[in-house]
Short mmCIF file of C-alpha atoms (C1' of nucleotides) in Angstrom, two decimals:
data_model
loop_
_atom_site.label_atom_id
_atom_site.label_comp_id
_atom_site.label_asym_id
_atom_site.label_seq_id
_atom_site.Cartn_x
_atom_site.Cartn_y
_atom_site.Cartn_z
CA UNK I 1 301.86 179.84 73.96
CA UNK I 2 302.47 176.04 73.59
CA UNK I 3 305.58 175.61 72.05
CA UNK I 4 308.08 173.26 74.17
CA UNK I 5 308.54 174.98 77.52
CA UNK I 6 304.93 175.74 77.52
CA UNK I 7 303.59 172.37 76.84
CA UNK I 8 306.30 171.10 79.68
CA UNK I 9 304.91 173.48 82.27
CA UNK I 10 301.32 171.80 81.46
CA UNK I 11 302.53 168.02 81.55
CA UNK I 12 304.31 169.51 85.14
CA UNK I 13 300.64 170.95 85.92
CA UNK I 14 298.78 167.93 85.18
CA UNK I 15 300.96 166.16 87.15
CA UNK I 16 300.22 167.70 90.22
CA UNK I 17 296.64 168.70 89.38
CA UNK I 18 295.41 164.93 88.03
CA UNK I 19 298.12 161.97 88.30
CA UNK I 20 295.84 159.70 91.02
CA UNK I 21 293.01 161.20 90.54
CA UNK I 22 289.67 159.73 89.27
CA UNK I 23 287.54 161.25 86.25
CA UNK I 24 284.34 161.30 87.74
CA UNK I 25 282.26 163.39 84.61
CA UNK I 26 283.01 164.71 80.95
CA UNK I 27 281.51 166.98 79.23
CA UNK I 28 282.02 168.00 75.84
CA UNK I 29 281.91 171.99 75.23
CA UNK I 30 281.57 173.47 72.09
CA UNK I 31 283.96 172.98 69.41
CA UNK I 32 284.68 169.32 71.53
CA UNK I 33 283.90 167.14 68.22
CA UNK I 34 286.87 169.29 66.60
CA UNK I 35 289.42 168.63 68.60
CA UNK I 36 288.09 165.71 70.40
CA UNK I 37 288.88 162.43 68.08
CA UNK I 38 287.48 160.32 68.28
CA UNK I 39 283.80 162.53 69.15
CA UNK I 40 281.67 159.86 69.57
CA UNK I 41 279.70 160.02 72.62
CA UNK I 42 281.24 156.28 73.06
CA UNK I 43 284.48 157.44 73.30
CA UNK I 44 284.41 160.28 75.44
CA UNK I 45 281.99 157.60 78.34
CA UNK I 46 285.45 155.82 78.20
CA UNK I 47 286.91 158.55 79.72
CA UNK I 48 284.80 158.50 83.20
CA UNK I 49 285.63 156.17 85.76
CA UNK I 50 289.31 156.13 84.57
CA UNK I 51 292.27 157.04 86.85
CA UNK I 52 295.02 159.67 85.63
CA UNK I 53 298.34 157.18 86.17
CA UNK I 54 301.15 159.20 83.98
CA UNK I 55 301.36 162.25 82.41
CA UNK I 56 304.43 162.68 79.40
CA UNK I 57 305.36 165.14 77.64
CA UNK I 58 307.40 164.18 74.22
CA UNK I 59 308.25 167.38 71.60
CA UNK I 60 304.92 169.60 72.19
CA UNK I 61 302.83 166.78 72.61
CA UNK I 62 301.36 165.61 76.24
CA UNK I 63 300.47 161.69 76.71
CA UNK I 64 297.93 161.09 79.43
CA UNK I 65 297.86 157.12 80.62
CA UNK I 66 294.63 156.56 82.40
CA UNK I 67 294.04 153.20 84.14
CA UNK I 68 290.10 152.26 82.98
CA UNK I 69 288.32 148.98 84.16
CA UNK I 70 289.48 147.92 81.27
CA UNK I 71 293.11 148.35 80.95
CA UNK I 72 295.11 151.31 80.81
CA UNK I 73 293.79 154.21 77.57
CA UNK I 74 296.17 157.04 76.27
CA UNK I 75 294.75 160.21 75.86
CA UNK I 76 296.87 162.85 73.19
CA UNK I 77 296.59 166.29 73.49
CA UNK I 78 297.98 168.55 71.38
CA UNK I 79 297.74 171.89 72.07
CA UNK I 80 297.42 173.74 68.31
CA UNK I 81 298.33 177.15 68.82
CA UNK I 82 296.13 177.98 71.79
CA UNK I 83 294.84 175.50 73.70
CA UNK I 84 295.53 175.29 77.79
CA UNK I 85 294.89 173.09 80.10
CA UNK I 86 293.38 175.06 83.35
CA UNK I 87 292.19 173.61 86.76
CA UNK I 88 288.87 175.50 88.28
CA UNK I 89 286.74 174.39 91.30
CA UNK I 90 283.71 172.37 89.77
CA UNK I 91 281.53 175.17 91.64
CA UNK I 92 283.60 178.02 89.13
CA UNK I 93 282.42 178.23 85.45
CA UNK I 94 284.30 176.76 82.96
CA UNK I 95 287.01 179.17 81.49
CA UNK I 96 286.14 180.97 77.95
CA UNK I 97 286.46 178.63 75.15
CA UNK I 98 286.30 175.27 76.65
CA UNK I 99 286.17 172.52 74.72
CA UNK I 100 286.32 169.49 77.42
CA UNK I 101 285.67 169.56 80.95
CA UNK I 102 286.93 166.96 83.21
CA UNK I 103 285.33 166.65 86.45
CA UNK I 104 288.13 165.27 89.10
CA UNK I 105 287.37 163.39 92.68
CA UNK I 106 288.72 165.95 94.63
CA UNK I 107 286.14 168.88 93.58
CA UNK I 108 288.22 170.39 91.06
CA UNK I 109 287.65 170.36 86.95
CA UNK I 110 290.21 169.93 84.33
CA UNK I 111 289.01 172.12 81.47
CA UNK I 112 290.63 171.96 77.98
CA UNK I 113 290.40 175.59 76.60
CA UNK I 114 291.26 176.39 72.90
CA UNK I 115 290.06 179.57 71.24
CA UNK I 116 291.27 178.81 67.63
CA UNK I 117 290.86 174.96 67.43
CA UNK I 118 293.90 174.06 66.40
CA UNK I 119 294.65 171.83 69.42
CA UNK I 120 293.37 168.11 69.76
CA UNK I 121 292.52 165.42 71.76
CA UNK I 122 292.03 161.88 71.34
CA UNK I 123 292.08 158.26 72.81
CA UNK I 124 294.85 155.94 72.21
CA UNK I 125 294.39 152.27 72.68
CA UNK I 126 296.09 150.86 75.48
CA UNK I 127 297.98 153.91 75.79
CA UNK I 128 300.11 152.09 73.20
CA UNK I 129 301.73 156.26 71.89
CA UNK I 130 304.62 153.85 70.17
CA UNK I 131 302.42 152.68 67.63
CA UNK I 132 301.34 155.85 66.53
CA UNK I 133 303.08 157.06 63.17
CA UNK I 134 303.33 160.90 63.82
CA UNK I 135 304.98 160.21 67.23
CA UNK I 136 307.02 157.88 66.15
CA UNK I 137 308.62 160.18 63.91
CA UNK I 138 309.44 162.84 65.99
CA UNK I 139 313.05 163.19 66.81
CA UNK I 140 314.29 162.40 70.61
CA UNK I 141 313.00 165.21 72.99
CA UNK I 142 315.77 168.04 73.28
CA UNK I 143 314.74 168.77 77.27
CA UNK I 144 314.45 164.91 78.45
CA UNK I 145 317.41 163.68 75.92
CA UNK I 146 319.83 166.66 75.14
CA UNK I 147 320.57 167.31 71.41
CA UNK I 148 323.17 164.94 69.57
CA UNK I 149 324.80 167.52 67.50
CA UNK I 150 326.70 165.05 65.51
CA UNK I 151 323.11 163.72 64.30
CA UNK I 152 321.39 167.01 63.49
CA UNK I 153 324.36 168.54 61.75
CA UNK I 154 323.88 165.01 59.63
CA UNK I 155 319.72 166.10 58.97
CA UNK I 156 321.03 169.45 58.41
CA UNK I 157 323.07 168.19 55.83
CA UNK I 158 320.46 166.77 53.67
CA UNK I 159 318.16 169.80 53.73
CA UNK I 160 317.89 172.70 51.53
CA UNK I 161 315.95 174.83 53.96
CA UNK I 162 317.09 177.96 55.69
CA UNK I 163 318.38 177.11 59.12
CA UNK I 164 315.04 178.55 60.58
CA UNK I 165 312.71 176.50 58.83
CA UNK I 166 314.96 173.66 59.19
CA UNK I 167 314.64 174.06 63.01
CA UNK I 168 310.80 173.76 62.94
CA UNK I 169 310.89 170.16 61.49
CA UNK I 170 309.26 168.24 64.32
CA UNK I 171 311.09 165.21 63.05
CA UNK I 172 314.03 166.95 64.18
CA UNK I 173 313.89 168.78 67.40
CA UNK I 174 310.82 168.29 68.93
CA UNK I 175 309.12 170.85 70.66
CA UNK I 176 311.00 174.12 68.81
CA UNK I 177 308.86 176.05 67.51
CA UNK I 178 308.36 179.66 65.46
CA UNK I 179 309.41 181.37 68.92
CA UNK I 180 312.70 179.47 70.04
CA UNK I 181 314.04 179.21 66.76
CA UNK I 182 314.64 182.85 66.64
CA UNK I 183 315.22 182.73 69.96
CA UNK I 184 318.05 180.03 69.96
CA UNK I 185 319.68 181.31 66.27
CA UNK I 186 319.85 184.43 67.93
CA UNK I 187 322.06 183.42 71.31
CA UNK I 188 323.95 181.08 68.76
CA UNK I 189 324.70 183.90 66.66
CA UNK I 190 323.65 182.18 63.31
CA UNK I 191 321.55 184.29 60.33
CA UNK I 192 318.76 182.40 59.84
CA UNK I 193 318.38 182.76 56.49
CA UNK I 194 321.72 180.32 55.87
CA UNK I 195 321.00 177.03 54.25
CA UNK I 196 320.99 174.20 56.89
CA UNK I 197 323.48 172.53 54.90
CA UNK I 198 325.69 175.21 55.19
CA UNK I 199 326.14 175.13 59.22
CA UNK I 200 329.74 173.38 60.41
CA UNK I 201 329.82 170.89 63.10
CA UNK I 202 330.87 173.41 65.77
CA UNK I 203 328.05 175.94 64.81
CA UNK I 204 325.50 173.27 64.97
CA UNK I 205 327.09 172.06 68.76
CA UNK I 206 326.73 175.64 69.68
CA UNK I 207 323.16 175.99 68.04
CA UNK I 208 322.45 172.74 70.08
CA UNK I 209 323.41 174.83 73.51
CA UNK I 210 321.19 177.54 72.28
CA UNK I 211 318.45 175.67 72.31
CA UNK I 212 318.72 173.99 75.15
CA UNK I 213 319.88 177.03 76.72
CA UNK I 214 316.47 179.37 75.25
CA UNK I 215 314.37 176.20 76.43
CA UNK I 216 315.43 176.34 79.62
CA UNK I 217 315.14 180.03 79.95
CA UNK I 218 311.75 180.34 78.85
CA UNK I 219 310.07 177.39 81.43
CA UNK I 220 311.78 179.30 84.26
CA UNK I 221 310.10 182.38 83.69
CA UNK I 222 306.62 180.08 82.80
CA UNK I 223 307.53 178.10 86.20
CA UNK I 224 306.46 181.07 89.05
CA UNK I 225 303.47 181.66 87.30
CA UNK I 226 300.96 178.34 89.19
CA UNK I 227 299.89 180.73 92.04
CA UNK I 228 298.04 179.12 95.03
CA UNK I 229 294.18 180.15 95.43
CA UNK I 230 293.69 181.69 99.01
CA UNK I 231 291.23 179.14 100.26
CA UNK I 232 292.45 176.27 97.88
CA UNK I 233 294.66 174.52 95.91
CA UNK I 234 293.48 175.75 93.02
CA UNK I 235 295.85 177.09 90.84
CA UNK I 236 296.07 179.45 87.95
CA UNK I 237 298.38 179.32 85.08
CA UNK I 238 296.85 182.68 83.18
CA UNK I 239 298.63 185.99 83.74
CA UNK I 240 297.24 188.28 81.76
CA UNK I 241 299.14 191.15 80.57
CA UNK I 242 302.40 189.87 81.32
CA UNK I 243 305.51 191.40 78.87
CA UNK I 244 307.40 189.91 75.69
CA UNK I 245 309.38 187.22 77.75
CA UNK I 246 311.82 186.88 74.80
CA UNK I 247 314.73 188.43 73.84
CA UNK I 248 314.13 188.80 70.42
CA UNK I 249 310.75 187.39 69.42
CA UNK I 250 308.49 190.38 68.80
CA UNK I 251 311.02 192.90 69.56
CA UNK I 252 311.75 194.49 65.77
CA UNK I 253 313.66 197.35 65.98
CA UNK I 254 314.90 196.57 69.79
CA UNK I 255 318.38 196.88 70.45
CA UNK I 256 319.93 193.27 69.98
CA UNK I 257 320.59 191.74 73.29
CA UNK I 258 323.52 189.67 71.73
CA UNK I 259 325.52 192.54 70.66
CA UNK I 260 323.60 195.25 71.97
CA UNK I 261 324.48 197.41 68.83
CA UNK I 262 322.54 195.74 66.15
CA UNK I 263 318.87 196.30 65.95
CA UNK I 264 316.69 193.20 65.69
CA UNK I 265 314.96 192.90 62.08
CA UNK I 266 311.75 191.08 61.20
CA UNK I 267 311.59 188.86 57.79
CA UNK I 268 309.26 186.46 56.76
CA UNK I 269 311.06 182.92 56.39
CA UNK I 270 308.16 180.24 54.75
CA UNK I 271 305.13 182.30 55.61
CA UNK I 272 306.02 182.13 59.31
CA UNK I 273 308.02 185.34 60.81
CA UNK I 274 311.30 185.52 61.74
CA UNK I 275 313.01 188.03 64.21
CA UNK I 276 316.71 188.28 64.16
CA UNK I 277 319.95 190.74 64.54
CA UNK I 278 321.83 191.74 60.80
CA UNK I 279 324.28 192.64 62.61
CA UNK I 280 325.81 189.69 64.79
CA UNK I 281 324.25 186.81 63.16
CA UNK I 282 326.13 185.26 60.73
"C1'" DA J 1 288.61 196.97 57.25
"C1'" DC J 2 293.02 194.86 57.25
"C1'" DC J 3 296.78 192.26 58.91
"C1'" DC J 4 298.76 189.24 62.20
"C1'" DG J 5 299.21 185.03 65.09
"C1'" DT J 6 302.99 180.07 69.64
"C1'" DG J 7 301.02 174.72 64.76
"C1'" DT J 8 299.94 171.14 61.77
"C1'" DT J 9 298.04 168.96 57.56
"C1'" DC J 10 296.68 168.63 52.93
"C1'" DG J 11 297.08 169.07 47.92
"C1'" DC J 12 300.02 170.25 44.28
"C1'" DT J 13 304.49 170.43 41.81
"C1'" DG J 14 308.86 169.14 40.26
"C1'" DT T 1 308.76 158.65 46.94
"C1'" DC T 2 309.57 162.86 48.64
"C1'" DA T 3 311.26 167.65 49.68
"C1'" DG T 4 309.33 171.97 49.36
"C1'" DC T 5 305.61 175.34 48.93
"C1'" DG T 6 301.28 177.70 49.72
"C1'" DA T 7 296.74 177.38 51.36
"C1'" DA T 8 293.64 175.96 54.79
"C1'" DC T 9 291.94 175.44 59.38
"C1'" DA T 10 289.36 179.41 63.02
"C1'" DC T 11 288.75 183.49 65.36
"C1'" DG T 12 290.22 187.13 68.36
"C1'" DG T 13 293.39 191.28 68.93
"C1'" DG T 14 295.81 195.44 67.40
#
DNA sequence: ACCCGTGTTCGCTG
DNA sequence: TCAGCGAACACGGG
């Protein structure tokens, strides 16, 4: 479920699981030459041998620094719309789906698992992220540098686009996706459907807590889920089966949590849906 | 069988 | 040049 708090809770794994540690073998699973750029088998040798230095998370996107013989090499990982990074004991098999394994020095594997293939993965240079043009356009991060209201109520002012699909403009905010901006529109008590341009100062400040606030409330539930293998350190990030963690998100027809009168509607805002309450957002 | 899906990118239009 | 729109990517789940 990558969208921000999900994507922070896997730089936070691959800290612990990989910073220090030394990429001893890669293989390349199926599907690796979609989301692996580039797929040469060139590229991914430059990968072995290296050292795991950093791991950084900006908007939904994780940058790896590894240290190689040859001076330090970025790796990008994006996670699409379901890719995971999971840690199993090399003796385990490799989760469904995975499209890179990383072998580790301390007996584990770092697998990259991605059903749909949407995610990807490549090498940057001199882990030189700056000079890339997509990352360089994304907004600051809302988690690592707060929101400046003043600024985004300034973007919002230029743009024609309902509030919600405003929100999703990674040039923006970073890291919100379909999920929180329903989520966050909903605590801030906003329709989603008004033109960005329409929002005042104070709604976009108290749009701004939202966010932060939905952010924040979704990694703490993601947070208890790393679970400590009996005999290991191995540690699982997959719950299966666990409920709708959101308050509105998927919950059409629920009782609005806001108001707890309305009941929460589901529309269809540029293809993507929307989940929101008629009655208290305005 | 049909519809839906946490994200991004591309081609087209105005 | 660019904001906005719809399709495309790929494949499992309900």
């Amino acid at each position: 479920m990558p969208e921000l708090p999900e994507v922070e809770a896997a730089a936070r794994n691959l800290r612990r699981w990989a910073v220090g540690r030394r990429i001893e073998a890669v293989r390349a699973g199926a599907g690796a030459t979609r989301i692996f750029r580039p797929a040469s088998a060139r590229a991914l040798s430059k990968l072995a041998g290296s050292r795991v230095r950093e791991v950084k998370r900006r908007g939904k996107n994780l940058l790896l620094t590894l240290e190689t013989p040859s001076g330090p090499l970025g790796l990008w990982s994006h996670l699409g719309m379901t890719g995971k990074w999971l840690l199993r004991a090399q003796d385990d098999p490799s989760p469904r789906f995975s499209r890179l394994a990383l072998d580790l020095d301390d007996g584990t594997r770092l697998d990259y698992a991605d059903l749909r293939l949407f995610g990807r993965v490549r090498l940057v240079a001199g882990a030189r992220f700056d000079e890339l043009p997509d990352l360089r356009a994304l907004g600051p991060d809302p988690l690592e540098d707060g929101i400046d209201a003043p600024a985004l109520h300034a973007r919002f002012a230029k743009s024609k686009l309902p509030v919600k699909v405003a929100l999703l403009d990674q040039r923006l905010l970073p890291g919100v996706g379909n999920i929180q901006a329903s989520e966050a529109l909903n605590r801030a008590g906003l329709d989603p459907r008004r033109p960005a341009r329409s929002l005042s100062l104070a709604e976009v400040k108290t749009l701004a807590r939202a966010i932060l606030a939905s952010i924040r409330f979704t990694l703490a539930k993601l947070a208890p889920r790393g679970r400590h293998g009996a005999d290991g350190d191995i540690e699982y990030v997959e719950e299966p089966g666990t409920p709708n963690p959101f308050r509105v998100y998927g919950r059409e027809g629920a009782i609005c949590p806001r108001c707890r009168k309305g009941k929460i509607a589901r529309i269809v805002q540029a293809a993507r849906a929307t989940f929101y309450c008629p009655r208290c957002q305005r």
